[in-house]
PDB file of C-alpha atoms and ligand atoms in Angstrom:
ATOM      1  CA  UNK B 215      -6.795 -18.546  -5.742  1.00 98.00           C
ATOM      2  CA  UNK B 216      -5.595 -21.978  -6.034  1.00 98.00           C
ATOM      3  CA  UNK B 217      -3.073 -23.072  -8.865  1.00 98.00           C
ATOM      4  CA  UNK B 218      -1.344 -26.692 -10.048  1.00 98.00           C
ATOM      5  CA  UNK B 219       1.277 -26.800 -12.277  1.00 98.00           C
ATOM      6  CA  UNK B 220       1.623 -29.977 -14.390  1.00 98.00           C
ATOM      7  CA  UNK B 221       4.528 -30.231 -15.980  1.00 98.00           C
ATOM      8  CA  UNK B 222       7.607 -32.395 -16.883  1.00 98.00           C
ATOM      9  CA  UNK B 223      10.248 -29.857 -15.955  1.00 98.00           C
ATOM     10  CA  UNK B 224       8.844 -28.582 -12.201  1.00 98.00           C
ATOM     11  CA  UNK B 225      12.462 -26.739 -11.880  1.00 98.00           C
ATOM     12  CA  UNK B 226      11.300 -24.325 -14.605  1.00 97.00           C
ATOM     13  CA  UNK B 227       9.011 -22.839 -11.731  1.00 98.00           C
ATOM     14  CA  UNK B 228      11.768 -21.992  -9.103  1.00 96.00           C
ATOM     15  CA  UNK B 229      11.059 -18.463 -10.088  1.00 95.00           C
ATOM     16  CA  UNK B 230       8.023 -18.890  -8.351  1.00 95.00           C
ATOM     17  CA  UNK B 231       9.246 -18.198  -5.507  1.00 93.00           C
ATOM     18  CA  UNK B 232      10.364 -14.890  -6.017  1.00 92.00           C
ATOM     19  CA  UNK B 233       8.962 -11.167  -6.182  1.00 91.00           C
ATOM     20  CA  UNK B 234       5.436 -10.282  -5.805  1.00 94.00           C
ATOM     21  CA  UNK B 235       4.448 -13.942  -6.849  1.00 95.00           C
ATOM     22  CA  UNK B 236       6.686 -15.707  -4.335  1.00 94.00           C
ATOM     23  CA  UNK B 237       5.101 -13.240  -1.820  1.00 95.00           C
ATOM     24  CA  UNK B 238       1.521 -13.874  -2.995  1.00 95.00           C
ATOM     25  CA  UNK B 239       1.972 -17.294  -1.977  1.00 96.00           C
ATOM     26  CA  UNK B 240       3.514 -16.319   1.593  1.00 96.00           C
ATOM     27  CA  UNK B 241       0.530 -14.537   2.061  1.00 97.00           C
ATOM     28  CA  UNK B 242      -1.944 -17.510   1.345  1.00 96.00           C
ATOM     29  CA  UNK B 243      -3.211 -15.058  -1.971  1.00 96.00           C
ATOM     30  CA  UNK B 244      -1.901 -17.924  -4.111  1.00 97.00           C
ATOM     31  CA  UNK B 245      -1.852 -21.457  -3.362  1.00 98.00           C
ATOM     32  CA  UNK B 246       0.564 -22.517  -5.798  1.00 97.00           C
ATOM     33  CA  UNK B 247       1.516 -26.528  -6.417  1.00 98.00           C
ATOM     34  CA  UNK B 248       3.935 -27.251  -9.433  1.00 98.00           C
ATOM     35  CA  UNK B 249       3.506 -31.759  -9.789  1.00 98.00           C
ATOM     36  CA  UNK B 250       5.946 -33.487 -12.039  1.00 98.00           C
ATOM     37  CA  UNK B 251       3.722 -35.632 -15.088  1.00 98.00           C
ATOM     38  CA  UNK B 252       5.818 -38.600 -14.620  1.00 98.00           C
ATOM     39  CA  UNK B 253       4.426 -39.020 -10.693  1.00 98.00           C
ATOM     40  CA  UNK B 254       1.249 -40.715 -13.015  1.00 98.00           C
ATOM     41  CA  UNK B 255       3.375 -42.831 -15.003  1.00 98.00           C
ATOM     42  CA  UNK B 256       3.600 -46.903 -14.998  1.00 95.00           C
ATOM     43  CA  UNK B 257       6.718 -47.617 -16.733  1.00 97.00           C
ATOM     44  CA  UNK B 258      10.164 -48.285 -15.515  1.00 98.00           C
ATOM     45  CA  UNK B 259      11.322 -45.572 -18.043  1.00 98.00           C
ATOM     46  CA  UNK B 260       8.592 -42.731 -17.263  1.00 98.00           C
ATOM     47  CA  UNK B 261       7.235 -42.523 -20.420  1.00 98.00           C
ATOM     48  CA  UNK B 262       5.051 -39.787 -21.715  1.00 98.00           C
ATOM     49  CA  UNK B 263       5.542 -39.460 -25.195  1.00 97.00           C
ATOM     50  CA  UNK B 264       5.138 -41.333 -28.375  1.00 97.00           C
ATOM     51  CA  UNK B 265       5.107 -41.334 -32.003  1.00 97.00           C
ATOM     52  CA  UNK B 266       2.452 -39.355 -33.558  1.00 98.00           C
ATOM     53  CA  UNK B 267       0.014 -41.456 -35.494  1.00 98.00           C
ATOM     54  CA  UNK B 268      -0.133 -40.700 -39.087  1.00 98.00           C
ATOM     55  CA  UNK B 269       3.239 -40.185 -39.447  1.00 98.00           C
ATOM     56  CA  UNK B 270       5.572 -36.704 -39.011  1.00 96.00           C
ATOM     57  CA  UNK B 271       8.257 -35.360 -37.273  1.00 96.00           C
ATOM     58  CA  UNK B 272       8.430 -34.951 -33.259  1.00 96.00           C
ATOM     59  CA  UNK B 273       6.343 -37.023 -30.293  1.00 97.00           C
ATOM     60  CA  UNK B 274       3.594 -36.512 -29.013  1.00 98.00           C
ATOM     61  CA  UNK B 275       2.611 -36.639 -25.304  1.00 98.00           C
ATOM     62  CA  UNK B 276       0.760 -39.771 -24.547  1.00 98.00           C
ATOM     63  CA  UNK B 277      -2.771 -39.796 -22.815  1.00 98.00           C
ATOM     64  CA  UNK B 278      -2.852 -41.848 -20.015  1.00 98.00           C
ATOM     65  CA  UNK B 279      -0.429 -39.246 -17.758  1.00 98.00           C
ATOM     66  CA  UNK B 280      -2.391 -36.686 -18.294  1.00 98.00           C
ATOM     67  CA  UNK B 281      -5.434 -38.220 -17.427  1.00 98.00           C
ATOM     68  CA  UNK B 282      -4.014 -39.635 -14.220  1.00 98.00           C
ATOM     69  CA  UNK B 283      -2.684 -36.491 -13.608  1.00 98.00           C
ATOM     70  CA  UNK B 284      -5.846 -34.672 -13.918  1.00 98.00           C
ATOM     71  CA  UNK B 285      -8.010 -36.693 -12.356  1.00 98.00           C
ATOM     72  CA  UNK B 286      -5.837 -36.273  -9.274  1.00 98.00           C
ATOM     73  CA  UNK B 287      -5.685 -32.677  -9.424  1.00 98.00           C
ATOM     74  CA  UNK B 288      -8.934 -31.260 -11.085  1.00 98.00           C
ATOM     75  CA  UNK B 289     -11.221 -30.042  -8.450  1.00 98.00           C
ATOM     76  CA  UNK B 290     -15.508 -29.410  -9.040  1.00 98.00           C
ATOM     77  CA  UNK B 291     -14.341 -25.528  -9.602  1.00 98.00           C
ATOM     78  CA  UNK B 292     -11.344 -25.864 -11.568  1.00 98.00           C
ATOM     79  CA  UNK B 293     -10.942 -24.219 -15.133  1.00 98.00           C
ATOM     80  CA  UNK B 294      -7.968 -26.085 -16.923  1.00 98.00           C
ATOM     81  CA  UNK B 295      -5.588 -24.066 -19.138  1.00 98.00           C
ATOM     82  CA  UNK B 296      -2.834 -25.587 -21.988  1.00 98.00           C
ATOM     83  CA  UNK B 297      -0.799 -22.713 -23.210  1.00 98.00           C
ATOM     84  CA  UNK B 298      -0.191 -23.851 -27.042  1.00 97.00           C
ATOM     85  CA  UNK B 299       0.768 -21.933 -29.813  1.00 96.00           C
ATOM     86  CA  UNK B 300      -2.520 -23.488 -31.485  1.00 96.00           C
ATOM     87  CA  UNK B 301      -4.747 -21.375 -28.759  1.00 97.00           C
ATOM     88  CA  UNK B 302      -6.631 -18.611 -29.003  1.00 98.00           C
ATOM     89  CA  UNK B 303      -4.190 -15.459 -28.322  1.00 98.00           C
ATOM     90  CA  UNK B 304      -3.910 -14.454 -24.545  1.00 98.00           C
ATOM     91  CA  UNK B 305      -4.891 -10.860 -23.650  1.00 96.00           C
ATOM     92  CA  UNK B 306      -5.451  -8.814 -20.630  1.00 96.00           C
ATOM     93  CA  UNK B 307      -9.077  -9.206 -20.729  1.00 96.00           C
ATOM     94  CA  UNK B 308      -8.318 -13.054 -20.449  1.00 98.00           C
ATOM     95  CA  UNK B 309      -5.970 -12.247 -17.493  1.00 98.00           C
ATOM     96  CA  UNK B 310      -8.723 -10.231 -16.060  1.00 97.00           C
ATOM     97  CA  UNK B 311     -11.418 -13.442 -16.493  1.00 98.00           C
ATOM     98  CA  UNK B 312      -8.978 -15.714 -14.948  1.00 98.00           C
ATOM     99  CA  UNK B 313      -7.973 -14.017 -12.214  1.00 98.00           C
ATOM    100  CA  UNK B 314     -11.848 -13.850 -11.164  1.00 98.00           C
ATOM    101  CA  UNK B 315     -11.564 -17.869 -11.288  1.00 98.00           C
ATOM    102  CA  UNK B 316     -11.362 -19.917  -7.887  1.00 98.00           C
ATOM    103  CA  UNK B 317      -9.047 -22.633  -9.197  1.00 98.00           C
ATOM    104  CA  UNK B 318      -6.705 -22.587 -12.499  1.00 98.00           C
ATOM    105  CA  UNK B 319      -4.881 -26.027 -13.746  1.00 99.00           C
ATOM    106  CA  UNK B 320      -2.348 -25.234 -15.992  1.00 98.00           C
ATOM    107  CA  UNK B 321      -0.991 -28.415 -18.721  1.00 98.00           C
ATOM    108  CA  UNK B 322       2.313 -27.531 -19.717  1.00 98.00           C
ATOM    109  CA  UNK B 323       2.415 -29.992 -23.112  1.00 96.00           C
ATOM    110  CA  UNK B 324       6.000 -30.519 -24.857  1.00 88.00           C
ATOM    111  CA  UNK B 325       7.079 -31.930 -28.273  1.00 80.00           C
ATOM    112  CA  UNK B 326       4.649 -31.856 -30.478  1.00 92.00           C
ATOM    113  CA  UNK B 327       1.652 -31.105 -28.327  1.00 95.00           C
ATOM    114  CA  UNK B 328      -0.805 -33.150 -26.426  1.00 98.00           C
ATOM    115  CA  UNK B 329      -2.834 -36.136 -27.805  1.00 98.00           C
ATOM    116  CA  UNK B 330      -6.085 -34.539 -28.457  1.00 98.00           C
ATOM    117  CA  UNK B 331      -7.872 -36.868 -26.834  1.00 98.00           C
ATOM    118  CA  UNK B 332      -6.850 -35.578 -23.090  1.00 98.00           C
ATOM    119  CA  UNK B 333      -7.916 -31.665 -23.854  1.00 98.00           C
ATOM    120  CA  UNK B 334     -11.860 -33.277 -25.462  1.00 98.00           C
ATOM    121  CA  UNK B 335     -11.933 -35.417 -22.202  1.00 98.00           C
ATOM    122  CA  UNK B 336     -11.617 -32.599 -20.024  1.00 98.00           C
ATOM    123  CA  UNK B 337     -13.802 -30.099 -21.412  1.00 98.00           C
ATOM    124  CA  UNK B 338     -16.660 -32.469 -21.150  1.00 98.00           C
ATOM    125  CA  UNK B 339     -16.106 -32.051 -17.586  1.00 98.00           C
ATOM    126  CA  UNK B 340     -14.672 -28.605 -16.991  1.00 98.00           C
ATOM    127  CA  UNK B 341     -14.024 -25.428 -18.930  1.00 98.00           C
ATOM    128  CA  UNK B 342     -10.841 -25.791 -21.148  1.00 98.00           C
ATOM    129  CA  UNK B 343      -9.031 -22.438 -22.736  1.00 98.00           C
ATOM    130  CA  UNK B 344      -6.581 -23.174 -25.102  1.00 98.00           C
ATOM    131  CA  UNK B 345      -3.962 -20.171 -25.201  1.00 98.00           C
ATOM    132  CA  UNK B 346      -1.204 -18.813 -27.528  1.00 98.00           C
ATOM    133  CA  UNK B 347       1.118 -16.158 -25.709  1.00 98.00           C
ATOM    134  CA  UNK B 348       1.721 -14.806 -29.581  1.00 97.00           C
ATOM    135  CA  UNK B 349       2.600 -16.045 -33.295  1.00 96.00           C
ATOM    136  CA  UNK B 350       5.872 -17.686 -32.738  1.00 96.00           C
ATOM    137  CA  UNK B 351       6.551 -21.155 -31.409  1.00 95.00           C
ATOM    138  CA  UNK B 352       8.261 -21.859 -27.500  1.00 96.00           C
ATOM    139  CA  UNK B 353       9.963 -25.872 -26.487  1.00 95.00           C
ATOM    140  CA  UNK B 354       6.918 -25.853 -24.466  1.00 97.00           C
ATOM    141  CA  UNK B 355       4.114 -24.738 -22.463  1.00 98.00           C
ATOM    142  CA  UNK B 356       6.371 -23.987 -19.111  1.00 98.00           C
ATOM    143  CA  UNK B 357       7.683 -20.401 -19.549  1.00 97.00           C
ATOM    144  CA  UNK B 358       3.889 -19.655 -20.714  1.00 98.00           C
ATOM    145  CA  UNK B 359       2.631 -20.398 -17.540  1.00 98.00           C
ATOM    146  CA  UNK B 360       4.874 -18.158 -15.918  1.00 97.00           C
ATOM    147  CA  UNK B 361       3.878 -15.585 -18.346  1.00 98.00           C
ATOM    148  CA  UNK B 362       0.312 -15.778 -17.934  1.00 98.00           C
ATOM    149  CA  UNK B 363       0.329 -16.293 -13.947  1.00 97.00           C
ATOM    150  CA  UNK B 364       2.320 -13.252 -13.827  1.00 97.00           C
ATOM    151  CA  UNK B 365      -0.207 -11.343 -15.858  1.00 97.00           C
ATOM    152  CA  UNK B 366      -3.016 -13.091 -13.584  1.00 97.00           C
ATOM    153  CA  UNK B 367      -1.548 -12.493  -9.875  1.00 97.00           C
ATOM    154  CA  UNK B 368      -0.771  -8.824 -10.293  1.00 96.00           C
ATOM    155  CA  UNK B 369      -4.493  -8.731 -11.042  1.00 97.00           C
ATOM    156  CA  UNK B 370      -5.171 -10.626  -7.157  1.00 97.00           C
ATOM    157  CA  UNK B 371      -6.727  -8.103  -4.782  1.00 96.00           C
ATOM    158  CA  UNK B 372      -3.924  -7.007  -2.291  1.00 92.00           C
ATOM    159  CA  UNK B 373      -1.069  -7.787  -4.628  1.00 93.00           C
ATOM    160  CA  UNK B 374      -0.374  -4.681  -5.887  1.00 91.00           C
ATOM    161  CA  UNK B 375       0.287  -1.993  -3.445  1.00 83.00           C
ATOM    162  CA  UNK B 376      -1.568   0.741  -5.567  1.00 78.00           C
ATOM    163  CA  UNK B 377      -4.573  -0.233  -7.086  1.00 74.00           C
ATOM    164  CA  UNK B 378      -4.377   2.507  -9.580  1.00 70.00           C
ATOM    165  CA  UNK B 379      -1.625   0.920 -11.026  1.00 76.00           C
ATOM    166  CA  UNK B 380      -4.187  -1.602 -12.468  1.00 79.00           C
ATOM    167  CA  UNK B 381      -6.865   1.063 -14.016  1.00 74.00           C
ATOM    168  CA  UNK B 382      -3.765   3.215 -15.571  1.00 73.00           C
ATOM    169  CA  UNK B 383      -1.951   0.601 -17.105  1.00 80.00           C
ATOM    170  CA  UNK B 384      -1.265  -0.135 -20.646  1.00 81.00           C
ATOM    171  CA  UNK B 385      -3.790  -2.605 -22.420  1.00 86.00           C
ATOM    172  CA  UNK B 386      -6.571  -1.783 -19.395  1.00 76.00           C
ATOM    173  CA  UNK B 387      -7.766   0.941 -21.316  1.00 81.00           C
ATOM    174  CA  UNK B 388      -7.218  -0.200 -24.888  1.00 90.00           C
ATOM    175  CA  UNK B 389      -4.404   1.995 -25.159  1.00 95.00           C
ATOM    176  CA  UNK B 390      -0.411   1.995 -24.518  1.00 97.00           C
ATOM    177  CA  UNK B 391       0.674   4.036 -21.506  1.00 96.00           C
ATOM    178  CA  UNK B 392       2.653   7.596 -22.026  1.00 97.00           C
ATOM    179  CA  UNK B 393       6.513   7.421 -21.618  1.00 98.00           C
ATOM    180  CA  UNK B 394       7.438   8.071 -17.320  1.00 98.00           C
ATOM    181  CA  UNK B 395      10.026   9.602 -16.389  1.00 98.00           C
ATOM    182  CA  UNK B 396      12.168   9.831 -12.800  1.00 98.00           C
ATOM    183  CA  UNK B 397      14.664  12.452 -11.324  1.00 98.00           C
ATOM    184  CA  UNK B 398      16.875  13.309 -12.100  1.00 98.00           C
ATOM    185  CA  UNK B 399      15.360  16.270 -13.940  1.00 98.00           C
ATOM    186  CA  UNK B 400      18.644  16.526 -16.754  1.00 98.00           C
ATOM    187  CA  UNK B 401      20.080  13.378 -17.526  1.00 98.00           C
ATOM    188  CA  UNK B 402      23.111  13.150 -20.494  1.00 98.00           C
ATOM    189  CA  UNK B 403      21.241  16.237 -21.522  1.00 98.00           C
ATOM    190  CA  UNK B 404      18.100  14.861 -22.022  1.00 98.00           C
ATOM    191  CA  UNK B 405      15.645  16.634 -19.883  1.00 98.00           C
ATOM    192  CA  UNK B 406      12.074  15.454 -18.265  1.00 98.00           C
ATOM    193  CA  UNK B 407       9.152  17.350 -20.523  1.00 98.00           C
ATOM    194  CA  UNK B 408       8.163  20.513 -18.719  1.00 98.00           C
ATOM    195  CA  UNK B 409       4.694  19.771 -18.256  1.00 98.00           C
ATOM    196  CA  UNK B 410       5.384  16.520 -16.230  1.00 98.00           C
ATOM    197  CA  UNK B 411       7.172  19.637 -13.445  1.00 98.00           C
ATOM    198  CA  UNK B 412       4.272  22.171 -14.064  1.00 98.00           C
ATOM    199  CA  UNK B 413       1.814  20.592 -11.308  1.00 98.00           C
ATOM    200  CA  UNK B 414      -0.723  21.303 -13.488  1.00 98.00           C
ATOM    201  CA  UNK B 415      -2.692  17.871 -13.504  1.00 98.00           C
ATOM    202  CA  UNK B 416      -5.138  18.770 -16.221  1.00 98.00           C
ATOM    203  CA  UNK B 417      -2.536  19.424 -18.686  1.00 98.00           C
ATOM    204  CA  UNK B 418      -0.783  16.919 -17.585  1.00 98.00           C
ATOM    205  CA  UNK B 419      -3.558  14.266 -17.820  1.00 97.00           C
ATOM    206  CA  UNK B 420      -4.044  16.058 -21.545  1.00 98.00           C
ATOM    207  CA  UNK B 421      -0.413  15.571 -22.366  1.00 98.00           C
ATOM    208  CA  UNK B 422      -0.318  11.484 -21.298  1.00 98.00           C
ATOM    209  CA  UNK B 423      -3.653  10.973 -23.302  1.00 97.00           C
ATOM    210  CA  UNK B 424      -2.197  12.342 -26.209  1.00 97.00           C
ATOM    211  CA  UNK B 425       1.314  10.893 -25.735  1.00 98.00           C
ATOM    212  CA  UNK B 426      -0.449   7.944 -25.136  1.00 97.00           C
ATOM    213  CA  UNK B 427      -2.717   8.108 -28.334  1.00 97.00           C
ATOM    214  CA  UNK B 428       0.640   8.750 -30.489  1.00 97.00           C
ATOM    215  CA  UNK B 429       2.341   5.914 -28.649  1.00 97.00           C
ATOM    216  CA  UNK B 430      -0.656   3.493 -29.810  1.00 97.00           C
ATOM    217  CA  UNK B 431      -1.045   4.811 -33.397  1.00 97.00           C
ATOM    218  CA  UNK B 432       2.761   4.593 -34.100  1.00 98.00           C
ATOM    219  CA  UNK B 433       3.320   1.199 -32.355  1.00 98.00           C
ATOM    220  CA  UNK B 434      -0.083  -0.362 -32.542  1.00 97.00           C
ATOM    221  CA  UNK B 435      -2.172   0.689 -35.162  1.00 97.00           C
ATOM    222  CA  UNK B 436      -4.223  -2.829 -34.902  1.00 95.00           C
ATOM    223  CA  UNK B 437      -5.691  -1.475 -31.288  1.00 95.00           C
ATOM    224  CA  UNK B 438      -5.766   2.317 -32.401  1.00 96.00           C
ATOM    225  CA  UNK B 439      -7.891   1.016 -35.348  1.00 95.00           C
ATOM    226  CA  UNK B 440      -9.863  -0.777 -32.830  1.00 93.00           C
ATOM    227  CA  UNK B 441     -10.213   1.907 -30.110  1.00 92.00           C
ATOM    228  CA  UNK B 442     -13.581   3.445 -29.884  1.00 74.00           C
ATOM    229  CA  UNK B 443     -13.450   6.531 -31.423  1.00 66.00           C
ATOM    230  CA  UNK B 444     -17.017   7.736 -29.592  1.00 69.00           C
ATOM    231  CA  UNK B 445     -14.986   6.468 -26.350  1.00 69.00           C
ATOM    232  CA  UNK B 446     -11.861   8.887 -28.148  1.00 68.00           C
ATOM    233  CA  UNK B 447     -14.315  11.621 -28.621  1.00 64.00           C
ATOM    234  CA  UNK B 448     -15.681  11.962 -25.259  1.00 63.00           C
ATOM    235  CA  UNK B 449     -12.619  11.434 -23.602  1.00 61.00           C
ATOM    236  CA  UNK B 450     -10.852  13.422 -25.066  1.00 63.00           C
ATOM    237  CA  UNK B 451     -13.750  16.708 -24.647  1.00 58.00           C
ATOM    238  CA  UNK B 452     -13.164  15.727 -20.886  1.00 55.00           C
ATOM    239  CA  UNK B 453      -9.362  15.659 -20.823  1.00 48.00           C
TER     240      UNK B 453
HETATM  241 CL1  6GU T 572       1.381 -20.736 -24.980  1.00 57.35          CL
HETATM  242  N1  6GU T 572       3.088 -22.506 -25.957  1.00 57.35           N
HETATM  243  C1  6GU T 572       4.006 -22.894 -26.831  1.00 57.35           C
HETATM  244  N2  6GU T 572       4.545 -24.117 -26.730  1.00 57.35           N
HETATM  245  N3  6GU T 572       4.433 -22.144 -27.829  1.00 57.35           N
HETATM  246  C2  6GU T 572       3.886 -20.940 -27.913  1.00 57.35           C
HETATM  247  C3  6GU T 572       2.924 -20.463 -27.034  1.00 57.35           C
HETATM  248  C4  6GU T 572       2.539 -21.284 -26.048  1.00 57.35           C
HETATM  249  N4  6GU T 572       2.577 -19.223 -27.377  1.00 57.35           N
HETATM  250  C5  6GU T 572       3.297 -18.942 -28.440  1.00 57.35           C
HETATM  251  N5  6GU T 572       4.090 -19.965 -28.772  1.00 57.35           N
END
């Protein structure tokens, strides 16, 4: 998968380098390019913002940058994505569509957002998704990225080591994942549940699901509400 970064702040991205994304990238998985806005600016000072029109507090990035910027980078395939705490929220299924994608663009805006003007010019020539990592609002759209990259790279064939990992996980299955546990077996005299030591891997399976059903109720009773309960039923018969 190919990536660029556009961004006034490339440093933020130096993280990029490291773990399982830094080694996706070794590995040719990820082709990853972080550019710096101002490289598409005409001033002496680098300008990319202005005063927002209409009045209001803040500035607002200017358009001409950005459509320099994308113009330069945009390929026939790519999909462009500007995290924003306007967007629509950002899930795992969203991780899941993206990572199927052959080329992601990612606009980091600042200050007060984007002029409009640059996200309805590009989605008359590619698909646009507007995202919101959650209701709260971030300086900008730079830690976002890294957010939803990470979320999107794990999801790379040959990233993860065990591809289980991926069907297992929390939010795959519309439910939070049972507590793990690790040796050793007593710990501050806390000790490991007995069934996780029984090798018995269809009570064990039994005790996860409903550990895992308990988890979701308590902590998220938005998603238990919205879990299947036909999907619960059946499930559950097998377990
Ligand atoms: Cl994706 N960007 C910004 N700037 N703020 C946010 C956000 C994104 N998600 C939540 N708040």
């Amino acid at each position: 998968m190919k990536v660029d970064i556009i961004s006034i702040f490339p440093d933020y991205f130096a993280p990029l380098d490291l773990s399982l994304i830094g080694k996706a990238r070794t590995t040719g998985t990820l082709q990853l390019a972080v550019h710096d806005l101002r490289t598409w600016t005409s001033d002496v000072h680098r300008t990319v913002d202005d005063s927002p029109y209409g009045g209001g507090p803040g500035m607002v990035m200017r358009p001409e940058p950005w459509g320099q910027a994308l113009d330069a980078v945009v390929s026939d395939a790519a999909t462009l994505v500007v995290p924003s705490p306007v967007g629509k929220p950002f899930t795992q299924a969203d991780a899941q569509q993206l990572a199927g994608l052959d080329h992601l663009v990612f606009a980091c805006g600042r200050y007060e957002g984007i002029d409009q003007r640059v996200i309805d010019d590009a989605a008359d020539r590619m698909p646009v998704r507007e995202v919101s990592l959650g209701d709260y609002v971030l300086f900008g759209g730079e830690v976002a990225v890294i957010v939803i990259l990470e979320a999107v790279t794990r999801l790379l064939p040959g990233v993860l080591g065990n591809a289980d990992s991926l069907t297992e996980e929390s939010h795959a299955a519309g439910l939070l994942e049972a507590p793990v546990y690790t040796k050793p077996q007593s710990w501050r005299d806390r000790e490991v549940p007995d069934v996780l030591r029984s090798g018995d891997h269809g009570r064990i399976a039994r005790w996860r699901r409903e550990q895992s059903l308990l988890r979701t109720a308590g902590r998220r009773p938005d998603m238990y509400a919205a879990y299947s309960p036909e999907h619960l039923d059946k499930k559950d018969r097998k377990a």
